[in-house]
Amino acid sequence: GAVVSQHPSRVICKSGTSVKIECRSLDFQATTMFWYRQFPKQSLMLMATSNEGSKATYEQGVEKDKFLINHASLTLSTLTVTSAHPEDSSFYICSARSSGGYNEQFFGPGTRLTVL
Amino acid sequence: DAKTTQPPSMDCAEGRAANLPCNHSTISGNEYVYWYRQIHSQGPQYIIHGLKNNETNEMASLIITEDRKSSTLILPHATLRDTAVYYCIVREIYGGSQGNLIFGKGTKLSVKP
């Protein structure tokens, strides 16, 4: 299957700082990208969906001003957690889907965020 | 909310077939059945998907009942590396927000030596 990468794989930051996570589709053009969050022992929860060049669509309960998403190119989306707090500590996973293969959606390896 | 129901956990002996059931009694005619799995601390991995016919690939087989209200994922010869949480997801084929993958709680499969 297609490859989706994330960087960094893990990050530790102090409370109040901002953290940027990158998601790249390595061998296909991702017209739609998704960001999920997963707390320990829980399932993945969809945070937002973004289409290249458009504003992201956030799921209910997800603060758009806190979780900034930029999908500026067909191979790159970024998630910025602004003014991070300990309760934002989680496993963040991106996913990408191409226009040519609607049924195909691939996931990145995830980023472990720990806010002290 | 997820539209599927799965048992929370299952055990399987190494080398034997693992049969993971999923109920999706409210599935509509334009929804596919997808299976993903997540090994601990990794991103989900696509396994297989189908609409109404049975499907097979190098990883698994998917058996969908004729009324499409349930399905079974079959790993023919489970190995220790197949230990993971398996997610059954129904997803609309026509796109929009209903085409998003919404994860339920899945089944934690433990393959034992």
PDB file of N, CA, C and O in Angstrom, chain B residues 50-89:
ATOM      1  N   GLY B  50     -15.031  -4.755   1.290  1.00  0.00           N
ATOM      2  CA  GLY B  50     -15.953  -5.376   0.346  1.00  0.00           C
ATOM      3  C   GLY B  50     -17.308  -4.706   0.402  1.00  0.00           C
ATOM      4  O   GLY B  50     -17.641  -4.002   1.363  1.00  0.00           O
ATOM      5  N   LEU B  51     -18.098  -4.963  -0.631  1.00  0.00           N
ATOM      6  CA  LEU B  51     -19.442  -4.398  -0.703  1.00  0.00           C
ATOM      7  C   LEU B  51     -20.481  -5.477  -0.446  1.00  0.00           C
ATOM      8  O   LEU B  51     -21.285  -5.377   0.471  1.00  0.00           O
ATOM      9  N   LYS B  52     -20.467  -6.531  -1.257  1.00  0.00           N
ATOM     10  CA  LYS B  52     -21.419  -7.623  -1.011  1.00  0.00           C
ATOM     11  C   LYS B  52     -20.857  -8.991  -1.357  1.00  0.00           C
ATOM     12  O   LYS B  52     -21.308  -9.992  -0.832  1.00  0.00           O
ATOM     13  N   ASN B  53     -19.832  -9.010  -2.203  1.00  0.00           N
ATOM     14  CA  ASN B  53     -19.206 -10.290  -2.517  1.00  0.00           C
ATOM     15  C   ASN B  53     -18.082 -10.586  -1.529  1.00  0.00           C
ATOM     16  O   ASN B  53     -17.508  -9.687  -0.934  1.00  0.00           O
ATOM     17  N   ASN B  54     -17.781 -11.864  -1.360  1.00  0.00           N
ATOM     18  CA  ASN B  54     -16.642 -12.238  -0.532  1.00  0.00           C
ATOM     19  C   ASN B  54     -15.362 -11.783  -1.217  1.00  0.00           C
ATOM     20  O   ASN B  54     -15.263 -11.765  -2.440  1.00  0.00           O
ATOM     21  N   GLU B  55     -14.390 -11.403  -0.418  1.00  0.00           N
ATOM     22  CA  GLU B  55     -13.125 -10.913  -0.948  1.00  0.00           C
ATOM     23  C   GLU B  55     -11.969 -11.635  -0.290  1.00  0.00           C
ATOM     24  O   GLU B  55     -12.063 -12.042   0.874  1.00  0.00           O
ATOM     25  N   THR B  56     -10.883 -11.776  -1.033  1.00  0.00           N
ATOM     26  CA  THR B  56      -9.665 -12.385  -0.496  1.00  0.00           C
ATOM     27  C   THR B  56      -8.462 -11.632  -1.025  1.00  0.00           C
ATOM     28  O   THR B  56      -8.433 -11.262  -2.192  1.00  0.00           O
ATOM     29  N   ASN B  57      -7.493 -11.426  -0.148  1.00  0.00           N
ATOM     30  CA  ASN B  57      -6.203 -10.892  -0.598  1.00  0.00           C
ATOM     31  C   ASN B  57      -5.106 -11.632   0.163  1.00  0.00           C
ATOM     32  O   ASN B  57      -5.364 -12.641   0.829  1.00  0.00           O
ATOM     33  N   GLU B  58      -3.902 -11.123   0.064  1.00  0.00           N
ATOM     34  CA  GLU B  58      -2.765 -11.840   0.653  1.00  0.00           C
ATOM     35  C   GLU B  58      -2.800 -11.831   2.178  1.00  0.00           C
ATOM     36  O   GLU B  58      -2.103 -12.621   2.812  1.00  0.00           O
ATOM     37  N   MET B  59      -3.572 -10.952   2.740  1.00  0.00           N
ATOM     38  CA  MET B  59      -3.626 -10.863   4.202  1.00  0.00           C
ATOM     39  C   MET B  59      -4.772 -11.666   4.795  1.00  0.00           C
ATOM     40  O   MET B  59      -4.631 -12.273   5.867  1.00  0.00           O
ATOM     41  N   ALA B  60      -5.946 -11.604   4.149  1.00  0.00           N
ATOM     42  CA  ALA B  60      -7.135 -12.140   4.797  1.00  0.00           C
ATOM     43  C   ALA B  60      -8.241 -12.394   3.787  1.00  0.00           C
ATOM     44  O   ALA B  60      -8.137 -12.043   2.613  1.00  0.00           O
ATOM     45  N   SER B  61      -9.318 -12.999   4.307  1.00  0.00           N
ATOM     46  CA  SER B  61     -10.551 -13.160   3.538  1.00  0.00           C
ATOM     47  C   SER B  61     -11.670 -12.456   4.280  1.00  0.00           C
ATOM     48  O   SER B  61     -11.678 -12.411   5.516  1.00  0.00           O
ATOM     49  N   LEU B  62     -12.606 -11.911   3.520  1.00  0.00           N
ATOM     50  CA  LEU B  62     -13.762 -11.232   4.082  1.00  0.00           C
ATOM     51  C   LEU B  62     -15.014 -11.932   3.577  1.00  0.00           C
ATOM     52  O   LEU B  62     -15.229 -12.023   2.364  1.00  0.00           O
ATOM     53  N   ILE B  63     -15.806 -12.427   4.524  1.00  0.00           N
ATOM     54  CA  ILE B  63     -17.054 -13.095   4.185  1.00  0.00           C
ATOM     55  C   ILE B  63     -18.200 -12.200   4.627  1.00  0.00           C
ATOM     56  O   ILE B  63     -18.307 -11.859   5.815  1.00  0.00           O
ATOM     57  N   ILE B  64     -19.035 -11.794   3.704  1.00  0.00           N
ATOM     58  CA  ILE B  64     -20.176 -10.927   3.997  1.00  0.00           C
ATOM     59  C   ILE B  64     -21.452 -11.728   3.779  1.00  0.00           C
ATOM     60  O   ILE B  64     -21.624 -12.374   2.741  1.00  0.00           O
ATOM     61  N   THR B  65     -22.352 -11.716   4.768  1.00  0.00           N
ATOM     62  CA  THR B  65     -23.596 -12.466   4.633  1.00  0.00           C
ATOM     63  C   THR B  65     -24.450 -11.891   3.509  1.00  0.00           C
ATOM     64  O   THR B  65     -24.292 -10.727   3.125  1.00  0.00           O
ATOM     65  N   GLU B  66     -25.365 -12.696   3.033  1.00  0.00           N
ATOM     66  CA  GLU B  66     -26.168 -12.287   1.882  1.00  0.00           C
ATOM     67  C   GLU B  66     -26.999 -11.037   2.178  1.00  0.00           C
ATOM     68  O   GLU B  66     -27.187 -10.186   1.310  1.00  0.00           O
ATOM     69  N   ASP B  67     -27.480 -10.924   3.423  1.00  0.00           N
ATOM     70  CA  ASP B  67     -28.261  -9.729   3.784  1.00  0.00           C
ATOM     71  C   ASP B  67     -27.362  -8.554   4.165  1.00  0.00           C
ATOM     72  O   ASP B  67     -27.857  -7.466   4.472  1.00  0.00           O
ATOM     73  N   ARG B  68     -26.062  -8.768   4.171  1.00  0.00           N
ATOM     74  CA  ARG B  68     -25.048  -7.750   4.463  1.00  0.00           C
ATOM     75  C   ARG B  68     -25.113  -7.203   5.882  1.00  0.00           C
ATOM     76  O   ARG B  68     -24.488  -6.201   6.194  1.00  0.00           O
ATOM     77  N   LYS B  69     -25.800  -7.881   6.761  1.00  0.00           N
ATOM     78  CA  LYS B  69     -25.923  -7.374   8.126  1.00  0.00           C
ATOM     79  C   LYS B  69     -24.790  -7.827   9.023  1.00  0.00           C
ATOM     80  O   LYS B  69     -24.677  -7.387  10.172  1.00  0.00           O
ATOM     81  N   SER B  70     -23.949  -8.693   8.541  1.00  0.00           N
ATOM     82  CA  SER B  70     -22.777  -9.095   9.319  1.00  0.00           C
ATOM     83  C   SER B  70     -21.684  -9.581   8.387  1.00  0.00           C
ATOM     84  O   SER B  70     -21.937  -9.877   7.207  1.00  0.00           O
ATOM     85  N   SER B  71     -20.486  -9.644   8.934  1.00  0.00           N
ATOM     86  CA  SER B  71     -19.347 -10.120   8.147  1.00  0.00           C
ATOM     87  C   SER B  71     -18.337 -10.778   9.079  1.00  0.00           C
ATOM     88  O   SER B  71     -18.404 -10.623  10.302  1.00  0.00           O
ATOM     89  N   THR B  72     -17.426 -11.526   8.476  1.00  0.00           N
ATOM     90  CA  THR B  72     -16.376 -12.195   9.234  1.00  0.00           C
ATOM     91  C   THR B  72     -15.045 -11.991   8.514  1.00  0.00           C
ATOM     92  O   THR B  72     -14.952 -12.222   7.307  1.00  0.00           O
ATOM     93  N   LEU B  73     -14.077 -11.548   9.262  1.00  0.00           N
ATOM     94  CA  LEU B  73     -12.706 -11.452   8.748  1.00  0.00           C
ATOM     95  C   LEU B  73     -11.973 -12.724   9.132  1.00  0.00           C
ATOM     96  O   LEU B  73     -12.003 -13.128  10.291  1.00  0.00           O
ATOM     97  N   ILE B  74     -11.333 -13.349   8.168  1.00  0.00           N
ATOM     98  CA  ILE B  74     -10.622 -14.599   8.424  1.00  0.00           C
ATOM     99  C   ILE B  74      -9.141 -14.416   8.152  1.00  0.00           C
ATOM    100  O   ILE B  74      -8.738 -14.048   7.033  1.00  0.00           O
ATOM    101  N   LEU B  75      -8.333 -14.647   9.178  1.00  0.00           N
ATOM    102  CA  LEU B  75      -6.885 -14.742   9.008  1.00  0.00           C
ATOM    103  C   LEU B  75      -6.578 -16.232   8.968  1.00  0.00           C
ATOM    104  O   LEU B  75      -6.702 -16.912   9.985  1.00  0.00           O
ATOM    105  N   PRO B  76      -6.195 -16.767   7.819  1.00  0.00           N
ATOM    106  CA  PRO B  76      -6.169 -18.229   7.669  1.00  0.00           C
ATOM    107  C   PRO B  76      -5.157 -18.943   8.553  1.00  0.00           C
ATOM    108  O   PRO B  76      -5.423 -20.057   9.018  1.00  0.00           O
ATOM    109  N   HIS B  77      -4.029 -18.354   8.790  1.00  0.00           N
ATOM    110  CA  HIS B  77      -2.993 -18.991   9.620  1.00  0.00           C
ATOM    111  C   HIS B  77      -2.380 -17.914  10.517  1.00  0.00           C
ATOM    112  O   HIS B  77      -1.392 -17.285  10.163  1.00  0.00           O
ATOM    113  N   ALA B  78      -3.002 -17.694  11.659  1.00  0.00           N
ATOM    114  CA  ALA B  78      -2.587 -16.580  12.510  1.00  0.00           C
ATOM    115  C   ALA B  78      -1.167 -16.793  13.047  1.00  0.00           C
ATOM    116  O   ALA B  78      -0.778 -17.908  13.415  1.00  0.00           O
ATOM    117  N   THR B  79      -0.411 -15.700  13.100  1.00  0.00           N
ATOM    118  CA  THR B  79       0.917 -15.715  13.706  1.00  0.00           C
ATOM    119  C   THR B  79       0.930 -14.732  14.876  1.00  0.00           C
ATOM    120  O   THR B  79       0.003 -13.935  15.053  1.00  0.00           O
ATOM    121  N   LEU B  80       1.998 -14.799  15.653  1.00  0.00           N
ATOM    122  CA  LEU B  80       2.088 -13.908  16.813  1.00  0.00           C
ATOM    123  C   LEU B  80       2.045 -12.445  16.376  1.00  0.00           C
ATOM    124  O   LEU B  80       1.552 -11.585  17.119  1.00  0.00           O
ATOM    125  N   ARG B  81       2.536 -12.160  15.186  1.00  0.00           N
ATOM    126  CA  ARG B  81       2.547 -10.783  14.688  1.00  0.00           C
ATOM    127  C   ARG B  81       1.163 -10.270  14.302  1.00  0.00           C
ATOM    128  O   ARG B  81       0.994  -9.087  14.011  1.00  0.00           O
ATOM    129  N   ASP B  82       0.183 -11.168  14.287  1.00  0.00           N
ATOM    130  CA  ASP B  82      -1.193 -10.739  14.007  1.00  0.00           C
ATOM    131  C   ASP B  82      -1.908 -10.238  15.260  1.00  0.00           C
ATOM    132  O   ASP B  82      -3.070  -9.802  15.189  1.00  0.00           O
ATOM    133  N   THR B  83      -1.247 -10.306  16.406  1.00  0.00           N
ATOM    134  CA  THR B  83      -1.836  -9.765  17.630  1.00  0.00           C
ATOM    135  C   THR B  83      -2.018  -8.260  17.458  1.00  0.00           C
ATOM    136  O   THR B  83      -1.051  -7.535  17.221  1.00  0.00           O
ATOM    137  N   ALA B  84      -3.267  -7.795  17.570  1.00  0.00           N
ATOM    138  CA  ALA B  84      -3.582  -6.388  17.287  1.00  0.00           C
ATOM    139  C   ALA B  84      -5.045  -6.151  17.629  1.00  0.00           C
ATOM    140  O   ALA B  84      -5.788  -7.080  17.957  1.00  0.00           O
ATOM    141  N   VAL B  85      -5.460  -4.898  17.531  1.00  0.00           N
ATOM    142  CA  VAL B  85      -6.883  -4.553  17.610  1.00  0.00           C
ATOM    143  C   VAL B  85      -7.407  -4.453  16.184  1.00  0.00           C
ATOM    144  O   VAL B  85      -6.825  -3.744  15.355  1.00  0.00           O
ATOM    145  N   TYR B  86      -8.486  -5.182  15.918  1.00  0.00           N
ATOM    146  CA  TYR B  86      -9.060  -5.235  14.577  1.00  0.00           C
ATOM    147  C   TYR B  86     -10.352  -4.427  14.554  1.00  0.00           C
ATOM    148  O   TYR B  86     -11.248  -4.642  15.370  1.00  0.00           O
ATOM    149  N   TYR B  87     -10.434  -3.512  13.603  1.00  0.00           N
ATOM    150  CA  TYR B  87     -11.579  -2.626  13.497  1.00  0.00           C
ATOM    151  C   TYR B  87     -12.387  -2.945  12.239  1.00  0.00           C
ATOM    152  O   TYR B  87     -11.837  -3.005  11.134  1.00  0.00           O
ATOM    153  N   CYS B  88     -13.676  -3.125  12.427  1.00  0.00           N
ATOM    154  CA  CYS B  88     -14.630  -3.289  11.332  1.00  0.00           C
ATOM    155  C   CYS B  88     -15.377  -1.963  11.178  1.00  0.00           C
ATOM    156  O   CYS B  88     -15.924  -1.446  12.151  1.00  0.00           O
ATOM    157  N   ILE B  89     -15.383  -1.403   9.984  1.00  0.00           N
ATOM    158  CA  ILE B  89     -15.946  -0.067   9.773  1.00  0.00           C
ATOM    159  C   ILE B  89     -16.828  -0.101   8.536  1.00  0.00           C
ATOM    160  O   ILE B  89     -16.447  -0.691   7.514  1.00  0.00           O
TER     161      ILE B  89
END
